[in-house]
mmCIF file of C-alpha atoms in Angstrom:
data_model
loop_
_atom_site.group_PDB
_atom_site.id
_atom_site.type_symbol
_atom_site.label_atom_id
_atom_site.label_comp_id
_atom_site.label_asym_id
_atom_site.label_seq_id
_atom_site.Cartn_x
_atom_site.Cartn_y
_atom_site.Cartn_z
ATOM 1 C CA MET D 1 81.546 100.577 117.644
ATOM 2 C CA ILE D 2 84.039 98.159 116.090
ATOM 3 C CA ALA D 3 86.932 100.547 116.733
ATOM 4 C CA LEU D 4 85.884 101.044 120.357
ATOM 5 C CA ARG D 5 85.502 97.288 120.792
ATOM 6 C CA ARG D 6 89.081 96.803 119.534
ATOM 7 C CA VAL D 7 90.320 99.328 122.103
ATOM 8 C CA ALA D 8 88.387 97.573 124.858
ATOM 9 C CA PHE D 9 89.823 94.235 123.777
ATOM 10 C CA SER D 10 93.382 95.603 123.960
ATOM 11 C CA LEU D 11 92.822 97.061 127.423
ATOM 12 C CA LEU D 12 91.352 93.832 128.720
ATOM 13 C CA ALA D 13 94.259 91.845 127.300
ATOM 14 C CA VAL D 14 96.678 94.093 129.202
ATOM 15 C CA CYS D 15 94.626 93.638 132.356
ATOM 16 C CA VAL D 16 94.762 89.856 131.980
ATOM 17 C CA ALA D 17 98.531 89.919 131.585
ATOM 18 C CA PHE D 18 98.923 92.253 134.571
ATOM 19 C CA ALA D 19 96.649 90.222 136.786
ATOM 20 C CA ALA D 20 98.423 87.016 135.805
ATOM 21 C CA GLY D 21 101.744 88.587 136.755
ATOM 22 C CA LEU D 22 100.389 89.533 140.157
ATOM 23 C CA ALA D 23 99.035 86.047 140.705
ATOM 24 C CA LEU D 24 102.307 84.381 139.766
ATOM 25 C CA GLY D 25 104.705 86.868 141.342
ATOM 26 C CA ASN D 26 102.886 87.823 144.494
ATOM 27 C CA GLY D 27 100.480 84.970 145.065
ATOM 28 C CA PRO D 28 102.788 82.699 147.079
ATOM 29 C CA LEU D 29 103.678 85.618 149.381
ATOM 30 C CA GLN D 30 100.082 86.532 150.157
ATOM 31 C CA GLY D 31 97.267 84.822 151.951
ATOM 32 C CA SER D 32 95.289 82.066 150.238
ATOM 33 C CA ASN D 33 92.198 84.291 149.956
ATOM 34 C CA ASP D 34 94.146 86.853 147.919
ATOM 35 C CA GLN D 35 95.355 84.133 145.594
ATOM 36 C CA VAL D 36 91.825 82.824 145.125
ATOM 37 C CA ASP D 37 90.571 86.371 144.397
ATOM 38 C CA LEU D 38 93.258 86.915 141.758
ATOM 39 C CA THR D 39 92.526 83.575 140.130
ATOM 40 C CA GLY D 40 88.851 84.468 139.920
ATOM 41 C CA ALA D 41 89.674 87.901 138.503
ATOM 42 C CA ASN D 42 91.888 86.291 135.865
ATOM 43 C CA ARG D 43 89.120 83.932 134.827
ATOM 44 C CA SER D 44 86.635 86.809 134.594
ATOM 45 C CA LEU D 45 88.976 88.935 132.471
ATOM 46 C CA ALA D 46 89.836 85.992 130.224
ATOM 47 C CA THR D 47 86.113 85.371 129.676
ATOM 48 C CA GLN D 48 85.568 89.028 128.746
ATOM 49 C CA VAL D 49 88.511 88.946 126.330
ATOM 50 C CA ASN D 50 87.122 85.812 124.692
ATOM 51 C CA ASP D 51 83.656 87.394 124.419
ATOM 52 C CA LEU D 52 85.105 90.518 122.798
ATOM 53 C CA ARG D 53 87.185 88.420 120.419
ATOM 54 C CA GLN D 54 84.120 86.472 119.306
ATOM 55 C CA ALA D 55 82.050 89.655 118.982
ATOM 56 C CA GLY D 56 84.828 91.270 116.939
ATOM 57 C CA ALA D 57 84.951 88.274 114.606
ATOM 58 C CA TYR D 58 81.190 88.493 114.173
ATOM 59 C CA ASP D 59 81.391 92.239 113.452
ATOM 60 C CA ASP D 60 84.029 91.579 110.820
ATOM 61 C CA ALA D 61 81.980 88.808 109.197
ATOM 62 C CA LEU D 62 78.893 91.040 109.157
ATOM 63 C CA ALA D 63 80.861 93.928 107.611
ATOM 64 C CA ARG D 64 82.220 91.637 104.873
ATOM 65 C CA ALA D 65 78.752 90.262 104.137
ATOM 66 C CA THR D 66 77.097 93.675 103.903
ATOM 67 C CA ALA D 67 79.973 95.493 102.172
ATOM 68 C CA PRO D 68 78.822 94.912 98.557
ATOM 69 C CA GLY D 69 75.397 96.395 99.245
ATOM 70 C CA LEU D 70 76.801 99.288 101.232
ATOM 71 C CA VAL D 71 79.323 100.399 98.591
ATOM 72 C CA LYS D 72 77.288 99.704 95.429
ATOM 73 C CA GLY D 73 77.298 102.716 93.126
ATOM 74 C CA ARG D 74 79.362 104.906 95.460
ATOM 75 C CA LEU D 75 82.264 105.277 93.001
ATOM 76 C CA THR D 76 80.486 105.019 89.657
ATOM 77 C CA GLY D 77 82.672 106.569 86.974
ATOM 78 C CA ARG D 78 85.558 107.286 89.353
ATOM 79 C CA VAL D 79 89.101 106.217 88.493
ATOM 80 C CA VAL D 80 91.523 105.497 91.323
ATOM 81 C CA THR D 81 95.278 105.104 91.550
ATOM 82 C CA LEU D 82 96.335 102.906 94.487
ATOM 83 C CA VAL D 83 99.723 103.704 96.013
ATOM 84 C CA VAL D 84 100.826 100.914 98.354
ATOM 85 C CA LEU D 85 103.566 101.564 100.900
ATOM 86 C CA PRO D 86 105.882 98.734 102.036
ATOM 87 C CA GLY D 87 104.388 96.418 104.649
ATOM 88 C CA VAL D 88 100.738 96.525 103.598
ATOM 89 C CA ASP D 89 99.158 93.054 103.508
ATOM 90 C CA PRO D 90 98.554 91.992 99.871
ATOM 91 C CA ALA D 91 95.164 90.622 100.943
ATOM 92 C CA THR D 92 94.167 94.129 102.043
ATOM 93 C CA VAL D 93 95.214 95.530 98.664
ATOM 94 C CA GLY D 94 93.217 92.875 96.826
ATOM 95 C CA SER D 95 90.072 93.394 98.887
ATOM 96 C CA ILE D 96 90.186 97.165 98.383
ATOM 97 C CA ARG D 97 90.598 96.751 94.633
ATOM 98 C CA SER D 98 87.590 94.439 94.661
ATOM 99 C CA LEU D 99 85.474 96.868 96.707
ATOM 100 C CA VAL D 100 86.316 99.770 94.382
ATOM 101 C CA ALA D 101 85.092 97.683 91.448
ATOM 102 C CA THR D 102 81.955 96.665 93.366
ATOM 103 C CA ALA D 103 81.346 100.363 94.076
ATOM 104 C CA GLY D 104 81.360 101.039 90.323
ATOM 105 C CA GLY D 105 84.840 102.540 90.219
ATOM 106 C CA GLN D 106 88.013 101.512 88.430
ATOM 107 C CA VAL D 107 91.527 101.039 89.763
ATOM 108 C CA ALA D 108 93.648 102.403 86.932
ATOM 109 C CA VAL D 109 96.950 101.205 88.389
ATOM 110 C CA THR D 110 98.325 99.831 91.635
ATOM 111 C CA VAL D 111 101.746 101.284 92.431
ATOM 112 C CA HIS D 112 103.780 99.358 94.997
ATOM 113 C CA VAL D 113 106.428 101.596 96.540
ATOM 114 C CA ALA D 114 109.731 99.840 97.238
ATOM 115 C CA THR D 115 111.464 100.183 100.600
ATOM 116 C CA GLY D 116 114.477 101.700 98.842
ATOM 117 C CA LEU D 117 112.422 104.647 97.617
ATOM 118 C CA ILE D 118 111.479 105.790 101.128
ATOM 119 C CA SER D 119 114.775 104.914 102.813
ATOM 120 C CA VAL D 120 117.049 107.902 103.322
ATOM 121 C CA GLY D 121 120.054 105.604 102.915
ATOM 122 C CA ARG D 122 119.221 105.286 99.204
ATOM 123 C CA LYS D 123 118.953 109.030 98.573
ATOM 124 C CA VAL D 124 121.905 109.214 96.162
ATOM 125 C CA PHE D 125 120.488 106.392 94.065
ATOM 126 C CA VAL D 126 116.975 107.864 94.089
ATOM 127 C CA ASP D 127 118.435 111.218 93.047
ATOM 128 C CA SER D 128 120.249 109.668 90.083
ATOM 129 C CA VAL D 129 117.094 107.859 88.934
ATOM 130 C CA GLY D 130 115.139 111.092 89.135
ATOM 131 C CA SER D 131 117.747 112.971 87.137
ATOM 132 C CA ASP D 132 117.857 110.281 84.451
ATOM 133 C CA SER D 133 114.067 110.175 84.209
ATOM 134 C CA ILE D 134 113.725 113.838 83.242
ATOM 135 C CA LYS D 135 116.434 113.936 80.603
ATOM 136 C CA GLY D 136 115.063 114.893 77.216
ATOM 137 C CA VAL D 137 111.465 115.034 78.456
ATOM 138 C CA ALA D 138 109.751 118.300 77.620
ATOM 139 C CA GLY D 139 107.975 119.796 80.605
ATOM 140 C CA LEU D 140 110.084 117.935 83.158
ATOM 141 C CA ARG D 141 113.444 119.666 82.688
ATOM 142 C CA ARG D 142 112.394 122.273 85.249
ATOM 143 C CA LEU D 143 112.744 119.546 87.879
ATOM 144 C CA GLN D 144 116.531 119.423 87.438
ATOM 145 C CA LYS D 145 117.056 121.875 90.300
ATOM 146 C CA THR D 146 114.340 120.403 92.509
ATOM 147 C CA GLY D 147 115.155 118.441 95.669
ATOM 148 C CA THR D 148 115.533 114.678 95.416
ATOM 149 C CA TYR D 149 112.203 113.616 96.899
ATOM 150 C CA ALA D 150 110.175 116.533 95.610
ATOM 151 C CA ARG D 151 111.383 115.508 92.139
ATOM 152 C CA ILE D 152 110.646 111.818 92.575
ATOM 153 C CA GLY D 153 107.199 112.683 93.932
ATOM 154 C CA VAL D 154 106.422 114.752 90.826
ATOM 155 C CA LEU D 155 107.638 111.915 88.608
ATOM 156 C CA ILE D 156 105.406 109.370 90.360
ATOM 157 C CA ALA D 157 102.473 111.750 90.059
ATOM 158 C CA ARG D 158 103.188 112.434 86.383
ATOM 159 C CA ALA D 159 103.389 108.738 85.593
ATOM 160 C CA TYR D 160 100.294 107.484 87.395
ATOM 161 C CA VAL D 161 97.941 110.382 88.223
ATOM 162 C CA ALA D 162 95.981 112.976 86.222
ATOM 163 C CA LYS D 163 93.164 115.360 87.102
ATOM 164 C CA SER D 164 89.797 114.458 85.628
ATOM 165 C CA SER D 165 89.696 117.845 83.924
ATOM 166 C CA GLY D 166 92.643 116.918 81.693
ATOM 167 C CA PRO D 167 93.847 113.987 79.563
ATOM 168 C CA SER D 168 94.176 110.788 81.582
ATOM 169 C CA THR D 169 95.660 108.419 79.027
ATOM 170 C CA PHE D 170 98.872 106.612 79.874
ATOM 171 C CA ASP D 171 100.803 108.742 77.410
ATOM 172 C CA PRO D 172 104.422 108.297 76.208
ATOM 173 C CA VAL D 173 105.818 110.575 78.927
ATOM 174 C CA ALA D 174 104.011 108.620 81.650
ATOM 175 C CA SER D 175 105.139 105.347 80.100
ATOM 176 C CA ASN D 176 108.774 106.490 79.916
ATOM 177 C CA VAL D 177 108.830 107.706 83.519
ATOM 178 C CA SER D 178 107.137 104.514 84.720
ATOM 179 C CA ASP D 179 109.707 102.390 82.890
ATOM 180 C CA GLN D 180 112.528 104.333 84.547
ATOM 181 C CA LEU D 181 111.060 104.005 88.033
ATOM 182 C CA GLU D 182 110.261 100.318 87.640
ATOM 183 C CA GLY D 183 113.556 99.553 85.964
ATOM 184 C CA ALA D 184 115.374 101.074 88.940
ATOM 185 C CA GLY D 185 113.287 99.012 91.357
ATOM 186 C CA LEU D 186 111.776 102.054 93.086
ATOM 187 C CA VAL D 187 108.178 101.070 92.291
ATOM 188 C CA GLN D 188 106.346 98.101 90.856
ATOM 189 C CA THR D 189 102.981 98.104 89.083
ATOM 190 C CA ASP D 190 100.642 95.148 88.791
ATOM 191 C CA GLN D 191 100.278 95.663 85.063
ATOM 192 C CA GLN D 192 100.799 98.256 82.337
ATOM 193 C CA PRO D 193 98.044 100.802 82.954
ATOM 194 C CA ALA D 194 95.772 102.007 80.176
ATOM 195 C CA ARG D 195 95.100 105.278 81.967
ATOM 196 C CA ARG D 196 95.937 107.278 85.074
ATOM 197 C CA GLY D 197 93.655 107.743 88.068
ATOM 198 C CA SER D 198 92.259 111.107 89.106
ATOM 199 C CA LEU D 199 91.783 110.032 92.738
ATOM 200 C CA VAL D 200 94.611 108.640 94.853
ATOM 201 C CA VAL D 201 94.369 106.160 97.715
ATOM 202 C CA MET D 202 97.593 105.601 99.624
ATOM 203 C CA LEU D 203 97.684 102.475 101.793
ATOM 204 C CA ASP D 204 99.957 102.582 104.836
ATOM 205 C CA PRO D 205 100.827 99.652 107.153
ATOM 206 C CA GLY D 206 100.456 101.831 110.263
ATOM 207 C CA MET D 207 103.931 101.911 111.757
ATOM 208 C CA ALA D 208 104.603 104.507 114.472
ATOM 209 C CA GLY D 209 107.325 105.303 116.990
ATOM 210 C CA GLN D 210 110.203 107.597 117.738
ATOM 211 C CA SER D 211 113.215 106.956 115.507
ATOM 212 C CA SER D 212 115.325 109.049 113.160
ATOM 213 C CA ASP D 213 114.859 106.559 110.314
ATOM 214 C CA LEU D 214 111.076 106.628 110.627
ATOM 215 C CA GLU D 215 111.102 110.421 110.841
ATOM 216 C CA ALA D 216 113.132 110.573 107.610
ATOM 217 C CA THR D 217 110.705 108.177 105.947
ATOM 218 C CA ARG D 218 107.791 110.432 106.878
ATOM 219 C CA VAL D 219 109.542 113.420 105.266
ATOM 220 C CA ILE D 220 109.932 111.438 102.046
ATOM 221 C CA GLU D 221 106.330 110.211 102.110
ATOM 222 C CA ARG D 222 105.036 113.741 102.661
ATOM 223 C CA SER D 223 106.969 114.949 99.605
ATOM 224 C CA ILE D 224 105.349 112.223 97.523
ATOM 225 C CA LEU D 225 101.910 112.985 98.964
ATOM 226 C CA LEU D 226 102.258 116.684 98.176
ATOM 227 C CA ALA D 227 103.028 115.921 94.527
ATOM 228 C CA LEU D 228 100.112 113.466 94.307
ATOM 229 C CA LEU D 229 97.767 116.008 95.885
ATOM 230 C CA ARG D 230 98.711 118.734 93.420
ATOM 231 C CA ARG D 231 98.190 116.554 90.372
ATOM 232 C CA SER D 232 95.010 114.693 91.422
ATOM 233 C CA ASP D 233 91.398 115.459 92.282
ATOM 234 C CA GLY D 234 92.037 114.330 95.845
ATOM 235 C CA VAL D 235 94.021 111.986 98.100
ATOM 236 C CA VAL D 236 92.915 109.629 100.883
ATOM 237 C CA VAL D 237 95.475 107.935 103.128
ATOM 238 C CA ALA D 238 94.218 104.745 104.771
ATOM 239 C CA SER D 239 96.139 103.244 107.668
ATOM 240 C CA ALA D 240 95.834 101.307 110.920
ATOM 241 C CA ALA D 241 94.637 102.815 114.205
ATOM 242 C CA ARG D 242 98.135 103.386 115.617
ATOM 243 C CA SER D 243 99.076 105.654 112.697
ATOM 244 C CA ASP D 244 97.854 108.743 114.539
ATOM 245 C CA ALA D 245 100.444 108.147 117.280
ATOM 246 C CA PRO D 246 103.767 110.056 117.212
ATOM 247 C CA GLY D 247 105.821 108.861 114.260
ATOM 248 C CA GLY D 248 102.770 107.564 112.384
ATOM 249 C CA LEU D 249 101.908 108.704 108.882
ATOM 250 C CA VAL D 250 98.472 110.050 109.836
ATOM 251 C CA ALA D 251 100.071 112.083 112.637
ATOM 252 C CA ALA D 252 102.626 113.431 110.157
ATOM 253 C CA ILE D 253 99.890 114.440 107.716
ATOM 254 C CA ILE D 254 97.670 116.284 110.169
ATOM 255 C CA THR D 255 100.605 118.350 111.435
ATOM 256 C CA ASP D 256 101.749 119.383 107.936
ATOM 257 C CA SER D 257 99.972 122.547 106.750
ATOM 258 C CA ARG D 258 100.723 121.682 103.116
ATOM 259 C CA LEU D 259 98.642 118.499 103.373
ATOM 260 C CA THR D 260 95.471 119.850 104.961
ATOM 261 C CA ALA D 261 93.422 118.691 101.954
ATOM 262 C CA VAL D 262 94.541 115.057 102.360
ATOM 263 C CA SER D 263 91.827 112.950 104.008
ATOM 264 C CA THR D 264 92.820 110.202 106.422
ATOM 265 C CA LEU D 265 91.242 106.988 107.696
ATOM 266 C CA ASP D 266 92.809 104.876 110.451
ATOM 267 C CA THR D 267 90.616 101.784 110.620
ATOM 268 C CA LEU D 268 92.372 99.438 108.198
ATOM 269 C CA PRO D 269 92.606 96.516 107.776
ATOM 270 C CA SER D 270 89.166 95.752 109.258
ATOM 271 C CA ALA D 271 86.296 94.932 106.899
ATOM 272 C CA ALA D 272 84.334 97.903 108.218
ATOM 273 C CA GLY D 273 87.373 100.106 107.642
ATOM 274 C CA LYS D 274 87.506 99.084 103.992
ATOM 275 C CA VAL D 275 83.845 100.012 103.534
ATOM 276 C CA ALA D 276 84.530 103.345 105.225
ATOM 277 C CA LEU D 277 87.449 103.878 102.830
ATOM 278 C CA VAL D 278 85.142 103.628 99.811
ATOM 279 C CA TYR D 279 82.893 106.274 101.371
ATOM 280 C CA ALA D 280 85.907 108.461 102.185
ATOM 281 C CA VAL D 281 87.038 108.277 98.545
ATOM 282 C CA ALA D 282 83.516 109.105 97.381
ATOM 283 C CA ALA D 283 83.441 112.116 99.723
ATOM 284 C CA THR D 284 86.781 113.304 98.341
ATOM 285 C CA ALA D 285 85.528 112.880 94.772
ATOM 286 C CA ASN D 286 82.542 115.051 95.683
ATOM 287 C CA GLY D 287 84.748 117.827 97.032
ATOM 288 C CA THR D 288 84.970 117.005 100.752
ATOM 289 C CA THR D 289 88.646 117.387 101.677
ATOM 290 C CA ASP D 290 90.495 117.294 104.981
ATOM 291 C CA GLY D 291 88.299 114.454 106.255
ATOM 292 C CA ARG D 292 89.506 112.778 109.458
ATOM 293 C CA TYR D 293 87.788 109.409 109.667
ATOM 294 C CA GLY D 294 88.139 106.407 111.935
ATOM 295 C CA THR D 295 88.980 106.688 115.624
ATOM 296 C CA VAL D 296 89.638 110.385 116.212
ATOM 297 C CA GLY D 297 90.219 111.589 119.751
ATOM 298 C CA GLY D 298 88.568 108.467 121.135
ATOM 299 C CA ARG D 299 85.453 108.957 118.976
ATOM 300 C CA SER D 300 84.338 106.931 115.964
ATOM 301 C CA VAL D 301 84.076 109.337 113.009
ATOM 302 C CA LEU D 302 82.312 108.006 109.905
ATOM 303 C CA PRO D 303 82.648 109.437 106.378
ATOM 304 C CA PRO D 304 79.677 111.224 104.776
ATOM 305 C CA GLY D 305 77.044 108.729 103.659
ATOM 306 C CA LEU D 306 77.744 106.422 106.586
ATOM 307 C CA ALA D 307 77.428 109.072 109.283
ATOM 308 C CA PRO D 308 73.863 109.722 110.510
ATOM 309 C CA ALA D 309 72.291 112.940 109.274
ATOM 310 C CA SER D 310 72.620 115.754 111.793
#
């Protein structure tokens, strides 16, 4: 309902702007009755926009107020690694960390990805950092002949992610790789982690569009996602509604056959979207992969636990 209301609000806003343009551009050339009709239509549309805005604010307040009760116990015993792409609002990151804790889970580490890591113009530098990071590290030498971004993806995964079936401590290898990546300015962590998460949540700002730079960025992000998926118990990518448009990260994921097990949610940064994210992570932890949640094909799709029983 909230997602559909946002769409309706956007459409009405466009209508207001269009009607205003007609009134200003064509009004003086038409009869007075036409001008009066357009003025009335503008007032009506503006009233509807205001009503939707107020209703949306109320929905958001209600979602924030009920969120603690809705998520309580959903992630008990689960350990999450947050991977934050450039452009995500820090307030969104903080509120998601708080909700994970309220749900009984733990955020092991928050990894902020630097713009330079996903910019194709820094490929030579990223390649050199990757090569330096694997020198003398047993088990990582095999990456020497791997492509630049496949290698850096494996390094990020090795540093910050571990399946629940294996050791999850922040061991010396993870610490060394993390130091290399942070020292080079490719990532930044909030604090030295004590362990690595078995579940991964990647937060995306929701950019979309047709450009060669954005297309290259999506290739890099998919390489990182593939490495995270292989080393974790599951990955959820949370983004804004426009991310399923051409050039968006969600669109790139659902068209990549290697990433079919990555779940996506496109209702951030709304309060309801954050609650849905907790449920999406819980579903992934329980073995439900390839979830497509949010506004999908014009429909509101809720994660298991929030969706009504069929």
